[in-house]
Amino acid sequence: MNPDYVADLRRGIASGEVRPYFQPLVELRTGQLSGFEVLARWKHPLRGMVPPDEFIQVAEDSACLGQLTTSVLLQAFAAMQPLSEHLRLSINVSAVQLRDHALQRLIALAAEQTRFGLERLTVEITESALVGNVEHARSVTEELKARGVRLALDDFGTGYSSLRHLHALPFDEIKVDQSFVQTMQMRRESRKIVAAIVGLGQSLGLQTAAEGVESQAQADMLQWLGCDLGQGWLYGRPMPVGKLAEYVQDAKPSITGDGRQLPAPEEAAFPLEALPSQRLSQLQAIYDGAPVGLCFVDRNMRYVSVNKRLAEMNHAPIVAHLGRTVEEMIPNFYPQLEPFLRRALQGEAFSGLEVQADTRDGKMHIRSTSYQPTRDEGGEIVGVSVAVLDVTERETTQEALKESEDHHRFAVALNPHVYWTADEHGAVLEAGPRWTELTGMSADEARGWGWAAALHPDDLQRITPEWESSLSSGSPLDVEYRIRLVDGSWRWMRARATARRNQQGRVFRWYGVLDDIQEHKEAMERVHRSQTLLEGVIQSVPVGMVVVEAPSGRLVMRNAQAASILDCYHIPDGLRLGQAEWLCFYDAQGKQLQRDQYPLQRTINSGEPCEDQSLQYLRPDGRVIWLTVSARPLRDAAGQMIGAVATLRDVDQEMCAARRLQGQAEHTVPMTKSAAV
Ligand code: C2E
Ligand code: CA
Ligand code: CA
């Protein structure tokens, strides 16, 4: 240790050159300022700004750390005086400070002198400070906790046995180290680590904070992963005391779109229900583009995610929803929605339930709502996905319903599909002019059950029970049948219908559409015919043949020859190459091949053919045979690889066959390869 440096540091501390800088911590969900972390800076008269990594270590070693901490804390606490009481402060403490009780006294004294409430304070402890120091740290932190101070585990994930440390002290918060945050867009592993840390925090009921957030994309991802707080250059660099007031003034206050101040959610300190991150990103993609209002609410009926359309309908920005209950956001609708939300949380699904109420724009709105329970991997219900359509324009009264049917009818006339409506008993009310065009039946003739006369008798018999079952259960209808056209020919149609329900959940209308699927059917038949042909060809070639899809590697076809060579006759449906554990190949030297060295797999991975590879294959019956394997990619018209085909030839078998053909034994083919096995 350089004694001049130590003396200089002591002088610096005494003359107030070591100052607290403040870096904002922001609630990711709402963008609201949560507080600041204090980072020490030494503004040296000659050397300029000295970073803490350099002088904190010196202070530790030279026993002036207490002096430094006191000075920084006094300045920091005093700086918080004029600011809102909701803003918190986090400070860093060193390993040596966790060894004696001076720290606790020093914090309490500084707080008293500046009248700073210790319940606003969070003490950050790095993992490395805990190594070999857990017992002392426990007794020091217990006293702090008794005074209302929160504890955060800093740089989580970078040290040894993070989990053990998390368990050792009563932490309230975990700070995800910036090294993970900054690489999580490029590296899947980092993303997984962040997701795992956040998940861990959630399941232990701890708040999670991410350090080093530099871009909005990182912030978005962290929010989707369920992280609570963000800190980093995106929100602000560490700033001196003089900049604090201005920063706080400009920081985003908690307001909804209409400027109304919402009370902070009661349990704001508790993180939302954990959800698999993958599902969240899927939801996100669907949500963003949907023209219907969509949201996901957790078991406490709090919004976990909301799309743009629903936010518009509710006249509040997306972030104003997150973490708040449905009741808080749409109190007028809530009494009508509540029973269905509760039942959906018990596992029931509902669709097309209509509710009506005044919204924030002061107008009465009718909404058609659907509820789908969502389960986690374990089958437990984690919440409900809700879809909302505003149908106010379509119907304000029973009369408007009629109008909407007129509208429906109008749309029908312009559309090649046949639209139809039926009452709750299945009697057709209207079949659309195109039905008349196709079948020659008048609109009157088609009503009720009249339409059935146009159906092929075989099909009518087949679909009637399906229609009846939909009528009694309210589940959607989807059937195919032939109808007789004006010219006497038959044409395949596909009929689909969904039920419309009233507030009590009772079906009162069926809305159907009929599509002409004749050409589709014919095309399918052509495909089927050529597939049969192709299969015929594959089965008749004298070599083994295996066809797989790309990139999945799913087995599509294999001929009898391949089955006999590989000694494998039953391949389960949907099997992928990678899952076929009994497939065991060795190279010419007898070394077992890795799965990605198998010819078909190589072709799928590279898109390149793989010619005449000599391999040994261990058959399930225990025999080892020599194979010549070739694989080629299969491409569609656009050149995209859609699969790969492999040919397998059993070398020994072919040699024997060749010998038999020659009908003589004088010319013995060398069997070196077989002998080598
Ligand atoms: P830390 O607690 O992990 O603090 C975060 C560090 O990351 C700070 O460096 C901060 O300036 C930096 N940082 C914040 N946001 C970003 C970002 O978006 N991108 C990047 N690249 N960096 C960001 P700093 O201020 O140099 O502090 C270094 C370490 O020194 C701190 O790490 C903390 O452990 C320690 N330290 C700082 N002040 C004190 C103090 O008063 N007492 C003690 N014992 N340690 C302190
Ligand atoms: Ca820290
Ligand atoms: Ca840190």
XYZ file of C-alpha atoms and ligand atoms in Angstrom:
725
model
C 0.000 0.000 0.000
C 1.323 3.390 -0.955
C 1.347 5.577 2.211
C 1.098 8.751 0.118
C -2.032 7.459 -1.535
C -3.562 6.618 1.865
C -2.743 10.047 3.244
C -4.155 11.631 0.118
C -7.354 9.610 0.461
C -7.751 10.551 4.130
C -7.313 14.172 3.195
C -9.773 13.778 0.339
C -12.434 12.241 2.573
C -11.966 14.913 5.221
C -12.241 17.735 2.701
C -15.384 16.293 1.111
C -13.806 15.246 -2.169
C -15.406 11.799 -1.894
C -19.021 12.277 -2.815
C -22.079 10.203 -3.365
C -23.344 9.875 -6.927
C -26.857 8.641 -7.480
C -28.002 6.187 -10.099
C -31.754 5.759 -10.639
C -33.590 2.464 -10.115
C -36.768 2.256 -12.135
C -39.823 0.012 -11.909
C -39.746 -1.866 -15.231
C -43.476 -2.479 -15.340
C -44.490 1.159 -15.062
C -41.341 3.127 -15.836
C -41.728 4.849 -12.462
C -38.697 5.964 -10.497
C -38.255 3.747 -7.461
C -35.112 5.230 -5.934
C -31.343 5.529 -6.292
C -28.212 3.525 -5.660
C -25.401 5.508 -4.060
C -22.042 5.087 -5.803
C -19.002 6.787 -4.345
C -16.819 9.080 -6.469
C -13.540 10.751 -5.552
C -13.185 14.062 -7.262
C -9.432 14.501 -6.935
C -8.082 18.043 -7.417
C -5.233 16.792 -9.630
C -6.229 13.371 -10.855
C -9.845 14.160 -11.707
C -12.576 11.617 -11.125
C -11.254 8.458 -9.440
C -13.472 5.365 -9.762
C -14.554 3.515 -6.595
C -12.967 0.219 -7.609
C -9.622 1.911 -7.052
C -10.037 3.794 -3.754
C -12.579 1.603 -1.886
C -9.994 -1.163 -1.753
C -7.397 1.256 -0.351
C -9.874 2.549 2.218
C -10.604 -1.026 3.273
C -6.943 -1.852 3.727
C -6.053 1.347 5.540
C -8.865 1.452 8.070
C -10.397 4.635 6.766
C -13.419 2.912 5.257
C -15.602 3.843 8.236
C -14.708 7.488 7.767
C -15.445 7.246 4.045
C -18.772 5.485 4.551
C -19.906 7.988 7.167
C -19.044 10.899 4.915
C -20.806 9.416 1.890
C -23.877 8.365 3.897
C -24.298 11.755 5.561
C -24.172 13.464 2.187
C -26.475 10.928 0.571
C -29.104 10.909 3.310
C -29.111 14.698 3.388
C -29.568 14.806 -0.385
C -32.707 12.696 -0.065
C -34.257 15.126 2.426
C -36.067 17.387 -0.046
C -37.210 14.484 -2.255
C -40.384 12.427 -2.077
C -40.514 9.960 0.793
C -41.434 7.188 -1.616
C -37.973 7.230 -3.115
C -35.632 4.606 -1.718
C -31.869 4.602 -1.360
C -29.485 1.682 -1.833
C -25.946 1.677 -0.505
C -23.020 -0.679 -0.996
C -21.066 -2.124 1.869
C -17.748 -3.925 1.799
C -16.863 -7.352 3.077
C -14.791 -5.973 5.988
C -17.742 -3.939 7.170
C -19.767 -7.090 7.591
C -17.274 -8.347 10.162
C -18.058 -5.953 13.008
C -20.930 -3.983 14.371
C -19.480 -0.580 13.556
C -21.419 -0.552 10.285
C -24.761 -0.798 11.986
C -23.920 2.009 14.425
C -22.547 4.200 11.691
C -25.668 3.840 9.536
C -27.980 4.484 12.471
C -26.039 7.581 13.492
C -25.964 9.081 9.995
C -29.696 8.426 9.627
C -30.433 10.080 12.931
C -28.361 13.163 12.139
C -30.070 13.683 8.789
C -33.495 12.403 9.910
C -33.508 9.820 7.165
C -35.981 6.953 7.709
C -34.085 3.657 7.650
C -37.103 1.855 6.198
C -36.169 3.659 2.957
C -32.716 2.114 2.951
C -31.489 -0.992 1.124
C -28.045 -2.377 1.888
C -26.420 -4.147 -1.048
C -24.051 -6.953 -0.218
C -21.987 -8.592 -2.922
C -21.690 -12.317 -3.015
C -17.939 -12.109 -2.663
C -18.333 -10.208 0.617
C -20.143 -13.198 2.065
C -17.545 -15.815 1.263
C -16.259 -17.211 4.537
C -18.069 -14.470 6.378
C -21.642 -15.645 6.647
C -21.874 -15.923 10.446
C -20.651 -12.402 11.123
C -22.698 -11.006 8.294
C -25.763 -12.651 9.747
C -25.482 -10.945 13.105
C -24.606 -7.569 11.557
C -27.506 -7.684 9.119
C -30.002 -8.904 11.704
C -29.623 -5.640 13.559
C -30.065 -3.684 10.360
C -33.160 -5.649 9.443
C -34.596 -4.989 12.871
C -34.391 -1.277 12.037
C -36.391 -1.783 8.849
C -33.434 -1.834 6.431
C -33.852 -4.085 3.370
C -31.096 -6.383 2.157
C -30.101 -6.951 -1.457
C -27.740 -9.600 -2.794
C -25.577 -7.739 -5.333
C -23.924 -9.162 -8.475
C -26.030 -12.288 -8.176
C -24.830 -15.195 -10.258
C -21.183 -14.159 -10.514
C -19.804 -15.697 -7.341
C -19.528 -19.143 -5.886
C -22.582 -20.900 -4.534
C -24.938 -18.004 -5.053
C -27.805 -20.164 -3.924
C -26.244 -20.949 -0.583
C -25.647 -17.251 0.036
C -29.174 -16.407 -0.917
C -30.284 -18.809 1.729
C -27.826 -17.637 4.364
C -29.216 -14.163 5.021
C -32.750 -12.792 5.017
C -32.508 -11.043 1.644
C -35.356 -8.973 0.235
C -33.925 -8.358 -3.213
C -31.607 -9.919 -5.776
C -29.609 -7.840 -8.223
C -28.907 -9.635 -11.478
C -25.330 -8.881 -12.474
C -24.882 -6.644 -15.492
C -22.753 -9.182 -17.333
C -25.883 -11.302 -17.930
C -28.110 -8.372 -18.773
C -25.753 -6.931 -21.344
C -25.317 -10.181 -23.235
C -28.827 -11.499 -23.010
C -29.761 -10.359 -26.489
C -26.866 -12.139 -28.102
C -26.549 -15.174 -25.872
C -29.296 -17.612 -25.134
C -27.475 -18.822 -22.019
C -27.473 -15.318 -20.539
C -31.151 -14.991 -21.268
C -31.794 -18.286 -19.575
C -29.734 -17.280 -16.574
C -31.627 -14.011 -16.215
C -34.945 -15.843 -16.588
C -33.857 -18.385 -14.006
C -32.719 -15.732 -11.514
C -35.953 -13.793 -11.946
C -37.934 -17.002 -11.567
C -35.984 -17.885 -8.471
C -36.658 -14.444 -7.013
C -40.338 -14.753 -7.783
C -40.686 -18.141 -6.237
C -38.908 -16.962 -3.073
C -41.006 -13.795 -2.959
C -37.962 -11.529 -3.482
C -37.800 -8.407 -5.561
C -35.521 -8.661 -8.588
C -33.434 -5.833 -10.019
C -31.363 -5.920 -13.202
C -28.156 -3.902 -13.445
C -26.556 -2.498 -16.565
C -29.737 -1.885 -18.583
C -28.531 0.138 -21.533
C -31.219 -0.319 -24.172
C -34.984 -0.327 -24.377
C -34.837 -3.803 -25.917
C -33.123 -5.097 -22.788
C -35.688 -3.353 -20.611
C -38.544 -4.890 -22.599
C -37.080 -8.335 -22.364
C -36.511 -7.962 -18.632
C -40.061 -6.832 -18.169
C -41.343 -9.816 -20.072
C -39.243 -12.067 -17.949
C -40.963 -10.567 -14.932
C -38.055 -8.596 -13.484
C -39.189 -5.823 -11.132
C -36.521 -3.097 -11.265
C -34.027 -1.851 -13.811
C -30.860 0.196 -13.341
C -28.479 1.387 -16.004
C -27.600 4.013 -18.523
C -30.995 3.720 -20.191
C -32.481 5.378 -17.123
C -29.531 7.472 -16.161
C -25.836 7.464 -15.306
C -24.738 8.062 -11.731
C -25.338 11.788 -11.075
C -24.118 14.263 -8.463
C -26.394 15.678 -5.756
C -26.936 18.845 -7.745
C -28.715 16.980 -10.561
C -31.090 15.001 -8.328
C -33.977 17.426 -7.947
C -34.216 18.050 -11.669
C -34.073 14.342 -12.442
C -36.824 13.531 -9.978
C -38.965 16.334 -11.331
C -38.707 14.996 -14.886
C -39.146 11.363 -13.888
C -42.269 9.612 -14.970
C -45.045 10.011 -12.429
C -47.665 7.340 -11.851
C -50.619 8.310 -13.991
C -53.067 6.678 -16.315
C -53.767 7.957 -19.824
C -56.501 10.309 -18.670
C -54.191 11.966 -16.185
C -55.984 10.376 -13.265
C -53.619 9.383 -10.498
C -54.128 5.727 -9.629
C -53.330 4.501 -6.160
C -50.302 2.231 -6.107
C -51.436 -1.383 -6.220
C -51.703 -2.784 -2.741
C -49.203 -5.521 -3.257
C -46.895 -3.585 -5.515
C -43.915 -4.861 -3.595
C -44.802 -8.414 -4.512
C -43.924 -9.631 -7.939
C -46.587 -10.925 -10.268
C -47.273 -14.580 -10.709
C -44.345 -16.277 -12.390
C -44.988 -17.425 -15.905
C -42.814 -19.435 -18.254
C -40.954 -16.850 -20.254
C -41.534 -18.696 -23.456
C -45.263 -18.489 -23.090
C -44.972 -14.796 -22.424
C -43.108 -14.147 -25.612
C -45.636 -16.151 -27.589
C -48.432 -14.197 -26.007
C -46.600 -10.994 -26.819
C -46.406 -11.825 -30.509
C -50.064 -12.722 -30.716
C -51.094 -9.771 -28.628
C -49.276 -7.140 -30.590
C -51.001 -7.754 -33.872
C -54.470 -8.722 -32.760
C -57.421 -6.541 -33.722
C -59.312 -7.872 -30.706
C -58.688 -6.879 -27.130
C -56.591 -9.495 -25.377
C -55.244 -9.815 -21.901
C -53.965 -12.332 -19.461
C -54.978 -12.054 -15.828
C -53.423 -14.003 -12.993
C -55.183 -15.869 -10.223
C -55.698 -12.653 -8.290
C -57.400 -11.140 -11.341
C -54.512 -8.769 -11.926
C -53.440 -7.906 -15.441
C -50.179 -9.589 -16.339
C -50.304 -8.515 -19.952
C -52.612 -6.422 -22.073
C -52.533 -5.693 -25.771
C -52.892 -2.365 -27.477
C -56.479 -2.846 -28.576
C -57.704 -3.633 -25.065
C -55.794 -0.689 -23.638
C -57.631 1.519 -26.154
C -60.966 0.022 -25.209
C -60.263 0.660 -21.531
C -59.005 4.190 -22.228
C -55.765 3.681 -20.311
C -52.197 2.895 -21.416
C -50.934 -0.672 -21.251
C -48.573 -0.021 -18.341
C -51.387 1.423 -16.261
C -53.051 -2.004 -16.361
C -50.101 -4.134 -15.374
C -50.279 -5.365 -11.815
C -53.689 -3.813 -11.239
C -56.889 -5.742 -10.836
C -59.669 -5.954 -13.384
C -61.927 -4.378 -10.793
C -59.643 -1.348 -10.439
C -59.349 -0.837 -14.188
C -62.938 -1.429 -15.327
C -65.113 -1.167 -12.217
C -68.321 -0.822 -14.224
C -67.839 -4.055 -16.123
C -66.383 -5.999 -13.256
C -69.583 -7.253 -11.563
C -70.635 -8.875 -14.851
C -67.189 -10.322 -15.610
C -66.355 -11.579 -12.165
C -68.462 -14.758 -12.180
C -66.977 -15.849 -15.504
C -63.410 -15.016 -14.472
C -63.909 -17.045 -11.308
C -65.344 -19.979 -13.192
C -62.555 -19.792 -15.771
C -60.069 -19.905 -12.888
C -61.774 -23.148 -11.938
C -61.097 -24.478 -15.422
C -64.216 -23.629 -17.470
C -63.935 -21.899 -20.849
C -66.573 -19.527 -22.176
C -66.937 -17.737 -25.453
C -69.050 -14.903 -26.767
C -70.530 -13.754 -23.461
C -71.914 -10.267 -23.761
C -71.534 -7.634 -21.080
C -72.412 -3.962 -21.108
C -71.508 -0.914 -19.073
C -70.434 2.706 -19.281
C -66.733 3.184 -19.951
C -64.450 6.123 -19.195
C -65.623 7.907 -22.339
C -69.049 8.143 -20.679
C -70.738 5.986 -23.316
C -72.451 2.652 -22.931
C -70.491 -0.154 -24.537
C -71.410 -3.749 -25.259
C -68.599 -6.220 -25.301
C -68.443 -9.804 -26.329
C -65.990 -11.603 -24.043
C -64.347 -15.021 -24.075
C -62.387 -16.704 -21.297
C -59.814 -19.443 -21.585
C -58.122 -20.899 -18.504
C -54.333 -21.116 -18.884
C -52.344 -23.836 -17.214
C -48.673 -24.227 -16.453
C -46.642 -27.293 -17.345
C -47.884 -28.996 -14.208
C -51.502 -28.536 -15.280
C -52.197 -25.974 -12.590
C -54.295 -22.986 -13.619
C -52.115 -19.869 -13.532
C -54.636 -17.447 -14.933
C -57.123 -16.688 -17.649
C -56.668 -15.447 -21.196
C -59.461 -13.083 -22.051
C -60.509 -11.893 -25.510
C -62.751 -8.866 -25.857
C -64.650 -7.523 -28.855
C -66.497 -4.255 -28.744
C -69.852 -4.997 -30.354
C -71.555 -1.755 -29.393
C -71.773 -0.605 -32.972
C -73.351 -3.824 -34.070
C -76.134 -3.918 -31.556
C -77.443 -1.767 -28.821
C -80.801 -3.453 -28.569
C -82.564 -6.505 -29.823
C -83.386 -4.378 -32.847
C -79.777 -3.753 -33.539
C -79.231 -7.475 -33.532
C -81.677 -7.607 -36.400
C -79.742 -4.826 -38.062
C -76.533 -6.713 -37.667
C -78.180 -9.655 -39.337
C -79.123 -7.360 -42.191
C -75.513 -6.311 -42.341
C -74.534 -9.928 -42.277
C -76.912 -10.576 -45.149
C -75.440 -7.702 -47.119
C -71.937 -9.017 -46.668
C -73.198 -12.381 -47.836
C -74.358 -11.113 -51.182
C -70.843 -9.916 -51.987
C -69.064 -13.002 -50.822
C -68.434 -16.323 -52.561
C -69.024 -18.151 -49.284
C -72.514 -19.046 -48.201
C -73.357 -17.464 -44.887
C -76.203 -18.739 -42.801
C -77.776 -18.188 -39.435
C -79.835 -20.550 -37.334
C -81.815 -20.201 -34.128
C -80.924 -21.957 -30.891
C -82.765 -25.120 -32.048
C -80.843 -25.294 -35.281
C -83.648 -24.089 -37.535
C -82.049 -22.064 -40.334
C -83.257 -18.472 -40.403
C -81.429 -17.324 -43.471
C -79.194 -19.111 -45.943
C -77.983 -16.288 -48.150
C -78.582 -15.729 -51.858
C -75.577 -17.755 -52.889
C -77.275 -20.869 -51.558
C -80.147 -20.164 -53.945
C -77.665 -19.629 -56.750
C -75.935 -22.924 -56.090
C -78.874 -25.183 -55.309
C -81.758 -23.456 -57.071
C -83.663 -23.548 -53.778
C -85.544 -20.356 -52.863
C -84.720 -18.562 -49.615
C -88.051 -19.714 -48.171
C -87.469 -23.307 -49.167
C -84.092 -23.321 -47.428
C -85.430 -22.049 -44.070
C -85.983 -24.312 -41.088
C -84.794 -27.755 -42.186
C -85.559 -27.211 -45.872
C -81.837 -26.891 -46.758
C -81.365 -30.570 -45.868
C -83.107 -31.563 -49.100
C -80.037 -30.382 -51.044
C -77.637 -32.633 -49.135
C -76.388 -35.992 -50.299
C -78.459 -38.534 -48.301
C -75.333 -40.396 -47.078
C -73.770 -37.178 -45.837
C -76.990 -35.961 -44.233
C -77.159 -39.124 -42.191
C -73.541 -38.714 -41.151
C -73.628 -35.046 -40.162
C -77.032 -34.886 -38.437
C -75.775 -36.323 -35.130
C -72.834 -33.868 -35.213
C -75.131 -30.900 -35.705
C -77.376 -32.140 -32.914
C -74.450 -32.565 -30.597
C -73.279 -28.997 -31.295
C -76.800 -27.731 -30.683
C -76.979 -29.365 -27.300
C -73.450 -28.509 -26.148
C -72.937 -25.169 -27.897
C -69.556 -26.319 -29.238
C -68.559 -25.172 -32.735
C -69.704 -27.155 -35.759
C -67.300 -28.247 -38.493
C -68.562 -30.795 -41.037
C -68.152 -31.639 -44.711
C -70.920 -32.735 -47.059
C -72.000 -32.773 -50.690
C -74.849 -30.659 -52.027
C -76.729 -31.122 -55.291
C -76.234 -28.188 -57.659
C -78.814 -26.803 -60.059
C -77.259 -28.867 -62.874
C -77.655 -32.079 -60.852
C -73.944 -32.517 -60.073
C -72.607 -32.962 -56.507
C -70.230 -30.556 -54.891
C -68.303 -30.881 -51.613
C -68.898 -28.131 -49.052
C -67.565 -27.470 -45.591
C -69.993 -26.049 -43.027
C -68.762 -24.318 -39.914
C -70.766 -22.498 -37.274
C -70.244 -20.929 -33.878
C -72.783 -20.176 -31.190
C -73.573 -16.719 -29.943
C -74.557 -16.544 -26.267
C -76.477 -14.098 -24.146
C -75.409 -12.777 -20.753
C -76.629 -15.845 -18.969
C -74.430 -17.950 -21.229
C -77.380 -19.388 -23.172
C -77.031 -19.894 -26.930
C -79.423 -17.736 -28.896
C -77.988 -17.771 -32.428
C -75.736 -19.789 -34.658
C -73.610 -18.038 -37.227
C -72.409 -20.274 -39.984
C -70.377 -20.210 -43.137
C -70.345 -22.704 -45.959
C -67.250 -23.028 -48.120
C -66.928 -24.684 -51.466
C -64.197 -27.257 -50.916
C -64.700 -29.256 -54.127
C -61.403 -28.116 -55.603
C -59.606 -28.570 -52.373
C -60.967 -32.110 -52.137
C -59.918 -32.837 -55.708
C -56.468 -31.450 -55.083
C -56.179 -33.553 -51.953
C -57.143 -36.589 -53.956
C -54.482 -35.807 -56.536
C -51.924 -35.428 -53.773
C -53.071 -38.661 -52.264
C -52.801 -40.445 -55.632
C -49.274 -39.210 -56.267
C -48.287 -40.056 -52.744
C -49.544 -43.590 -53.248
C -47.607 -43.766 -56.492
C -44.449 -42.495 -54.840
C -44.823 -44.948 -52.012
C -45.223 -47.702 -54.573
C -41.973 -46.680 -56.241
C -40.094 -46.434 -52.961
C -41.320 -49.820 -51.836
C -40.228 -51.458 -55.074
C -36.637 -50.162 -55.273
C -34.068 -52.804 -54.352
C -32.353 -50.650 -51.710
C -33.461 -49.461 -48.304
C -34.947 -45.988 -48.363
C -35.747 -43.591 -45.542
C -37.359 -40.159 -45.978
C -37.338 -37.522 -43.248
C -38.691 -33.998 -42.990
C -36.383 -31.029 -42.570
C -35.511 -29.393 -40.314
C -37.406 -31.499 -37.762
C -35.854 -34.805 -38.818
C -39.269 -36.434 -38.431
C -39.521 -39.786 -40.181
C -41.992 -39.600 -43.043
C -41.510 -42.825 -44.922
C -39.354 -45.911 -45.023
C -39.627 -48.909 -47.264
C -39.739 -52.577 -46.350
C -36.168 -53.043 -47.492
C -34.969 -50.393 -45.002
C -36.936 -52.066 -42.232
C -35.322 -55.398 -42.961
C -31.790 -53.964 -43.202
C -32.132 -51.982 -39.981
C -34.041 -54.833 -38.334
C -36.675 -52.359 -37.275
C -40.279 -52.873 -38.271
C -42.249 -50.673 -35.948
C -41.398 -47.002 -36.063
C -43.668 -44.930 -33.874
C -45.595 -42.098 -35.561
C -43.849 -38.754 -35.530
C -40.499 -40.212 -34.484
C -37.522 -37.925 -35.070
C -34.108 -39.128 -36.113
C -32.561 -37.747 -32.962
C -34.926 -39.801 -30.832
C -34.190 -43.144 -32.480
C -31.922 -44.407 -29.756
C -31.555 -47.887 -31.155
C -29.889 -46.462 -34.271
C -26.230 -47.185 -33.667
C -23.596 -46.575 -36.324
C -19.820 -47.044 -36.285
C -17.228 -45.828 -38.725
C -14.772 -48.063 -40.584
C -12.475 -47.985 -37.558
C -15.254 -49.161 -35.307
C -15.687 -45.789 -33.579
C -19.275 -44.978 -32.674
C -20.714 -42.023 -34.579
C -22.261 -39.017 -32.867
C -25.860 -38.382 -33.853
C -24.967 -35.338 -35.909
C -22.518 -37.455 -37.902
C -25.274 -39.740 -39.213
C -25.557 -39.178 -42.973
C -29.216 -38.086 -42.924
C -28.664 -35.772 -39.996
C -25.604 -34.276 -41.694
C -27.592 -33.633 -44.847
C -30.418 -31.995 -42.885
C -27.941 -29.823 -41.013
C -25.820 -28.835 -43.991
C -28.207 -29.110 -46.944
C -25.425 -30.999 -48.751
C -25.619 -34.535 -50.117
C -23.598 -37.228 -48.453
C -22.411 -39.911 -50.850
C -21.691 -43.595 -50.340
C -20.508 -43.596 -46.790
C -19.355 -46.967 -45.491
C -20.668 -47.591 -42.026
C -21.126 -50.436 -39.661
C -24.527 -50.828 -38.105
C -25.355 -52.662 -34.922
C -28.729 -54.295 -35.479
C -31.112 -54.698 -32.571
C -30.704 -58.465 -33.055
C -27.025 -58.057 -32.218
C -25.583 -58.583 -35.692
C -23.148 -56.022 -37.025
C -23.475 -55.354 -40.740
C -21.708 -53.183 -43.271
C -23.832 -50.547 -44.938
C -23.285 -48.090 -47.735
C -25.365 -45.037 -46.971
C -26.079 -42.015 -49.162
C -28.265 -39.072 -48.254
C -29.626 -36.269 -50.424
C -31.607 -33.180 -49.585
C -35.148 -32.821 -50.955
C -36.104 -29.322 -52.022
C -39.373 -27.679 -52.984
C -39.923 -25.597 -56.126
C -38.476 -22.529 -54.394
C -35.288 -24.393 -53.519
C -36.132 -24.597 -49.822
C -35.005 -27.839 -48.188
C -38.089 -29.695 -47.040
C -36.570 -33.044 -46.255
C -33.898 -35.580 -47.029
C -33.814 -39.098 -48.363
C -31.278 -41.773 -47.553
C -30.545 -45.016 -49.363
C -29.139 -47.932 -47.413
C -27.396 -50.861 -48.979
C -26.406 -53.941 -47.064
C -22.979 -54.705 -48.548
C -22.780 -58.338 -47.415
C -26.256 -59.104 -48.637
C -25.501 -57.587 -52.033
C -22.312 -59.565 -52.345
C -24.112 -62.780 -51.536
C -26.767 -61.923 -54.082
C -24.103 -61.153 -56.656
C -22.451 -64.491 -55.981
C -25.737 -66.311 -56.326
C -26.332 -64.558 -59.635
C -22.956 -65.574 -60.943
C -23.887 -69.077 -59.840
C -20.390 -70.008 -58.910
C -18.068 -70.070 -55.914
C -14.734 -70.112 -57.745
C -14.586 -66.356 -57.594
C -14.744 -65.599 -53.879
C -15.282 -61.949 -53.117
C -12.931 -60.808 -50.358
C -14.901 -60.319 -47.156
C -12.315 -58.274 -45.329
C -14.754 -55.734 -44.080
C -17.050 -58.301 -42.556
C -14.148 -60.044 -41.006
C -13.033 -56.850 -39.390
C -16.264 -56.454 -37.477
P -21.948 -2.095 -8.259
O -22.621 -1.973 -6.956
O -22.226 -3.340 -9.046
O -22.363 -0.812 -9.056
C -22.742 -0.798 -10.364
C -21.624 -0.306 -11.252
O -22.056 -0.404 -12.579
C -21.277 1.141 -11.018
O -19.897 1.294 -11.247
C -22.073 1.841 -12.100
O -21.531 3.086 -12.474
C -21.981 0.854 -13.217
N -23.109 0.951 -14.134
C -24.345 1.326 -13.814
N -25.148 1.265 -14.900
C -24.393 0.833 -15.918
C -24.677 0.563 -17.318
O -25.797 0.693 -17.829
N -23.633 0.100 -18.063
C -22.395 -0.073 -17.531
N -21.438 -0.522 -18.356
N -22.113 0.176 -16.243
C -23.100 0.615 -15.428
P -19.006 2.078 -10.253
O -19.720 3.311 -9.821
O -17.679 2.207 -10.887
O -18.936 1.157 -9.010
C -18.177 -0.002 -9.006
C -18.393 -0.783 -7.748
O -17.814 -0.101 -6.631
C -19.845 -0.917 -7.377
O -20.387 -1.961 -8.098
C -19.787 -1.137 -5.902
O -19.616 -2.518 -5.601
C -18.537 -0.408 -5.467
N -18.915 0.812 -4.764
C -19.334 1.976 -5.307
N -19.567 2.881 -4.314
C -19.291 2.253 -3.131
C -19.358 2.652 -1.735
O -19.722 3.762 -1.385
N -18.996 1.727 -0.805
C -18.609 0.474 -1.146
N -18.293 -0.375 -0.185
N -18.553 0.078 -2.430
C -18.890 0.943 -3.426
Ca -24.312 -2.268 -5.878
Ca -23.717 -4.925 -8.870
